[in-house]
Coordinates of C-alpha atoms in Angstrom, one line a residue:
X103 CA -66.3 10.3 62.6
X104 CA -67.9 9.6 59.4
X105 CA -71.1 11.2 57.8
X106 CA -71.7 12.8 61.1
X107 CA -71.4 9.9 63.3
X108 CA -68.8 9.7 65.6
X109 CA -67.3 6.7 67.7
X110 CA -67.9 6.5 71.3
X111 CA -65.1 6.0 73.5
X112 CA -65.2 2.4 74.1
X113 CA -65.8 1.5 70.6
X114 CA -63.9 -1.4 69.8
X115 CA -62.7 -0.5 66.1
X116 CA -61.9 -4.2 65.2
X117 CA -64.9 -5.1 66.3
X118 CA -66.5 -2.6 64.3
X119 CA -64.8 -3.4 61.1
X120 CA -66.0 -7.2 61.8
X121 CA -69.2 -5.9 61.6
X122 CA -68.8 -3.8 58.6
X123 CA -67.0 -6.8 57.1
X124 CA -69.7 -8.8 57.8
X125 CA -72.0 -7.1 55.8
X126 CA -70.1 -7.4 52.3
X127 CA -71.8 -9.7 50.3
X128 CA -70.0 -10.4 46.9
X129 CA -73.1 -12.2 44.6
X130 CA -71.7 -13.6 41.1
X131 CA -73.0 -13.2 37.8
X132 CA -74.8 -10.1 39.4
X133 CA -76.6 -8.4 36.5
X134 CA -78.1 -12.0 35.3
X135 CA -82.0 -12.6 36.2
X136 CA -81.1 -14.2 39.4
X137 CA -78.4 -12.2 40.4
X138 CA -80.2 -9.0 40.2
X139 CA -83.2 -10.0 42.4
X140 CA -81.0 -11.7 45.0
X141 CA -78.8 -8.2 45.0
X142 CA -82.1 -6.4 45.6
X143 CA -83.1 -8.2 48.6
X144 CA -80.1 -8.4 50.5
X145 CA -79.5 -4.9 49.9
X146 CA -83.2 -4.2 51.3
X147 CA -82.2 -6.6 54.2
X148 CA -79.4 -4.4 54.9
X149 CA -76.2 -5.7 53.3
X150 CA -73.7 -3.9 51.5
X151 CA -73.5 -5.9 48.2
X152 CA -70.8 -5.6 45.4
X153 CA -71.9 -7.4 42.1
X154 CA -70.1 -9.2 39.4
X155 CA -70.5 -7.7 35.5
X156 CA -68.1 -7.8 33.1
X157 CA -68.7 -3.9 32.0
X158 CA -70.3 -1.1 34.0
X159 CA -74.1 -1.6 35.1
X160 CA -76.0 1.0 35.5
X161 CA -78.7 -1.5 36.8
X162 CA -76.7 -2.6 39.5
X163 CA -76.0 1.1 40.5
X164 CA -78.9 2.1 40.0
X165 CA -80.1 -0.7 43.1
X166 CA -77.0 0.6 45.2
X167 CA -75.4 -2.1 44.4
X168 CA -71.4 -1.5 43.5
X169 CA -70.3 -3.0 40.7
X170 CA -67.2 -5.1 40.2
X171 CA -66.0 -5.7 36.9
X172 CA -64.7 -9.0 36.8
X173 CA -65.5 -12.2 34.7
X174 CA -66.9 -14.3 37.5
X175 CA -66.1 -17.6 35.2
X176 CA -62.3 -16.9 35.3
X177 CA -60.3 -18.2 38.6
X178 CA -58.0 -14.7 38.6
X179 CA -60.6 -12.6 38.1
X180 CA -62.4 -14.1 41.2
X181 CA -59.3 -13.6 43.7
X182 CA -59.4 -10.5 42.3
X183 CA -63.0 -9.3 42.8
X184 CA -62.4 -11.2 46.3
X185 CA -59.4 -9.2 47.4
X186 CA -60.7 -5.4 46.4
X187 CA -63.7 -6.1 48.2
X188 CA -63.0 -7.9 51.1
X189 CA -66.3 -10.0 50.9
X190 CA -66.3 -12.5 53.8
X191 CA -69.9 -13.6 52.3
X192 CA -70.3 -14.4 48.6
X193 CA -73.6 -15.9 46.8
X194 CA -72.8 -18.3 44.0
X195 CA -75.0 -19.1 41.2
X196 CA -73.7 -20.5 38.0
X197 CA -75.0 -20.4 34.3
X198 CA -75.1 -23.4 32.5
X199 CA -77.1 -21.6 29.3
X200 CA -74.8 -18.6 28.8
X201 CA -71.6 -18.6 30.8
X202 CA -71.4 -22.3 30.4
X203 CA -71.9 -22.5 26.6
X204 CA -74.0 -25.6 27.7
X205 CA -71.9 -27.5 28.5
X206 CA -72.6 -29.3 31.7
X207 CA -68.6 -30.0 32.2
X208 CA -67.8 -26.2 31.9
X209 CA -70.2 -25.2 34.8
X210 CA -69.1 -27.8 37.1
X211 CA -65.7 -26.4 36.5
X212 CA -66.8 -22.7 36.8
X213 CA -68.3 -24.0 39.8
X214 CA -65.5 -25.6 41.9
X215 CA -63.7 -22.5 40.9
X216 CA -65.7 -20.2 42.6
X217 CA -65.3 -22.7 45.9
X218 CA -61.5 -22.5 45.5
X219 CA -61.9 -18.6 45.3
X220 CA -64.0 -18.5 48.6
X221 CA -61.5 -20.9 50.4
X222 CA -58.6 -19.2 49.3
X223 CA -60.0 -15.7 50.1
X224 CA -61.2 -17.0 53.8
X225 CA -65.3 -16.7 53.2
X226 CA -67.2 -17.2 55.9
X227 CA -70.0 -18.2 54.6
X228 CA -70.8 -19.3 50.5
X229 CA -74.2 -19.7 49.8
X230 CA -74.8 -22.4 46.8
X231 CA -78.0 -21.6 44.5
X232 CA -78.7 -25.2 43.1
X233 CA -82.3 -26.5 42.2
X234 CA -85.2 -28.6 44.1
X235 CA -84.3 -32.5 43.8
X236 CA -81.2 -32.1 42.0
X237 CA -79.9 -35.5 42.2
X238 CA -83.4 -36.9 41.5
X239 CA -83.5 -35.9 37.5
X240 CA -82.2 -37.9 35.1
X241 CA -78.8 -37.3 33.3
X242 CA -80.9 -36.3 29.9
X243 CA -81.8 -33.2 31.7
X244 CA -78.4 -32.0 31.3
X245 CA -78.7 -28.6 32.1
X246 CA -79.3 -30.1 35.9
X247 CA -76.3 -32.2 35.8
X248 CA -73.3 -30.4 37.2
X249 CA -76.0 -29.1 40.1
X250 CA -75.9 -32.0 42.7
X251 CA -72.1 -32.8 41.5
X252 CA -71.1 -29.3 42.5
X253 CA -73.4 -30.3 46.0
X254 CA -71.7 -33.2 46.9
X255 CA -68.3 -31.3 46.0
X256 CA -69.3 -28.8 48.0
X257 CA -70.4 -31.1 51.6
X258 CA -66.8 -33.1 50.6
X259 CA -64.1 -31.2 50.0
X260 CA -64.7 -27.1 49.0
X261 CA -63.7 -26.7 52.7
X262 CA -65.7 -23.6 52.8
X263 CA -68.5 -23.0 55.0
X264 CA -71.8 -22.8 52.8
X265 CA -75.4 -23.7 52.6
X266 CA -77.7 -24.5 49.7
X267 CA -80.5 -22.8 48.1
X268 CA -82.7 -25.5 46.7
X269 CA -85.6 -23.3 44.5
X270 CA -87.8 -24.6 42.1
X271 CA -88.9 -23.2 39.0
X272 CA -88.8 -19.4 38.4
X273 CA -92.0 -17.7 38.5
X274 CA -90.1 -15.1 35.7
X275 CA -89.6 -18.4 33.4
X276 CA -93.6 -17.6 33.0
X277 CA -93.3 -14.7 30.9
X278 CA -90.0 -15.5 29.3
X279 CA -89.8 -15.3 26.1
X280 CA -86.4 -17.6 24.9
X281 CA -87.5 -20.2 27.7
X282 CA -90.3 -22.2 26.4
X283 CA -91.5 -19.9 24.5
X284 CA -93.0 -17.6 26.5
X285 CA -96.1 -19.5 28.1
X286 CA -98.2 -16.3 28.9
X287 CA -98.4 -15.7 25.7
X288 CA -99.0 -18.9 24.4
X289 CA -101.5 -20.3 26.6
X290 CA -99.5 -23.4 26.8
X291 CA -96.8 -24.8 29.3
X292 CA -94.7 -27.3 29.2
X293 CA -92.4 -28.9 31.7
X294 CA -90.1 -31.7 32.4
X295 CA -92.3 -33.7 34.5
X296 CA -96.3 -34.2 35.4
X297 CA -97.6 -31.8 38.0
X298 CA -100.0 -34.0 39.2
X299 CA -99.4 -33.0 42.2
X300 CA -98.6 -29.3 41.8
X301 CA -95.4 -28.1 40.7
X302 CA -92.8 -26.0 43.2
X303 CA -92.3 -22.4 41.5
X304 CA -89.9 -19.9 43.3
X305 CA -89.7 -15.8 42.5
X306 CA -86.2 -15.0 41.9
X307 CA -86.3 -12.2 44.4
X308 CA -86.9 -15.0 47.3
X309 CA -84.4 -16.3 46.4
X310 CA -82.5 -13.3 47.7
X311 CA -84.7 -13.4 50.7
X312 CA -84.1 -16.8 51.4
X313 CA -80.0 -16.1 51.1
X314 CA -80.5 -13.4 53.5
X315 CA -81.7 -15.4 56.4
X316 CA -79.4 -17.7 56.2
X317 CA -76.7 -15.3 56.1
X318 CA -78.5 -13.5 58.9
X319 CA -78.9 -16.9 61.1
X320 CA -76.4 -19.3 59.6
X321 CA -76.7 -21.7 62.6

């Protein structure tokens, strides 16, 4: 028995490591703005989630969430995290600011990386964080490129069961100062399109929510 608990007799115990197994949830670039909310609410929705950060986080422990030091922009460091943790479920989300060096060729690369990674470590399910109407902005936006390429890769040829996460903007880019600047405090926003018709904002954190159910309910 563990913690107290104790099998019964006709516990099955691969069953029960199935189950345990299918509560790991490995989300990449972890202790980023996104990755932190979606950790928080799978944890809350009752998975057992490891993190990627490239040094200890406190944060990330702090939220229960174990921390697995690995770069999640390098191929070998992916297999690795992959293999210690024995993650059947994994949240992607890639970076095209930071980990990207924006460079829209970098992140579709860091991208079909992180598909080759699931595949070759047997996920069960990948969940995809892209954007709303991906492939309808134009190539000038090029921060948005790589997002429907990395879609359509994924449908084709990742060979990986998945789904995709389509939110709009964050709520957080609000109040964020090296976004627009900071529109809260400047009274003025600016975006890349008219919101005549309103304009489709998403919290980060429901995000997280949003991965859960589908992890939950996949069909």
């Amino acid at each position: 028995s563990i913690d107290g608990v104790g099998e019964t007799a006709d516990t099955d115990p691969t069953q029960s490591a199935q189950i345990e197994a299918g509560k790991k949830v490995l989300v990449l670039c972890a202790t980023g703005r996104v990755g932190k909310n979606v950790c928080l609410a799978l944890k809350e929705a009752g998975f057992d989630v490891y993190g990627t950060s490239r040094s200890a986080s406190a944060i990330l422990v702090s939220m229960g969430v174990t921390s697995v030091l690995a770069n999640y922009t390098v191929r070998t460091d992916l297999d690795r995290a992959l293999a210690e943790t024995g993650c059947k479920r994994m949240v992607c989300i890639t970076d095209f600011f930071l980990a990207a060096g924006n460079s829209a060729q970098k992140e579709e690369a860091q991208g079909k990386d992180m598909f080759a990674a699931a595949k070759a470590a047997g996920v069960e399910h990948l969940i995809f964080i892209s954007v709303i109407d991906a492939d309808l902005f134009p190539k000038e936006v090029t921060h948005l490129v790589s997002k429907p390429i990395l879609e359509k890769f994924l449908k084709e040829k990742a060979g990986v069961p998945f789904s995709i996460l389509r939110p709009g903007c964050f709520f957080e880019d609000l109040n964020e100062p090296s976004n627009y600047p900071n529109p809260l405090v400047k009274g003025k926003l600016s975006y890349l399109s008219k919101c005549e018709n309103g304009w489709p904002m998403t919290a980060t954190y429901d995000i997280g929510r949003a991965a859960a159910r589908q992890l939950l309910q996949p069909d």
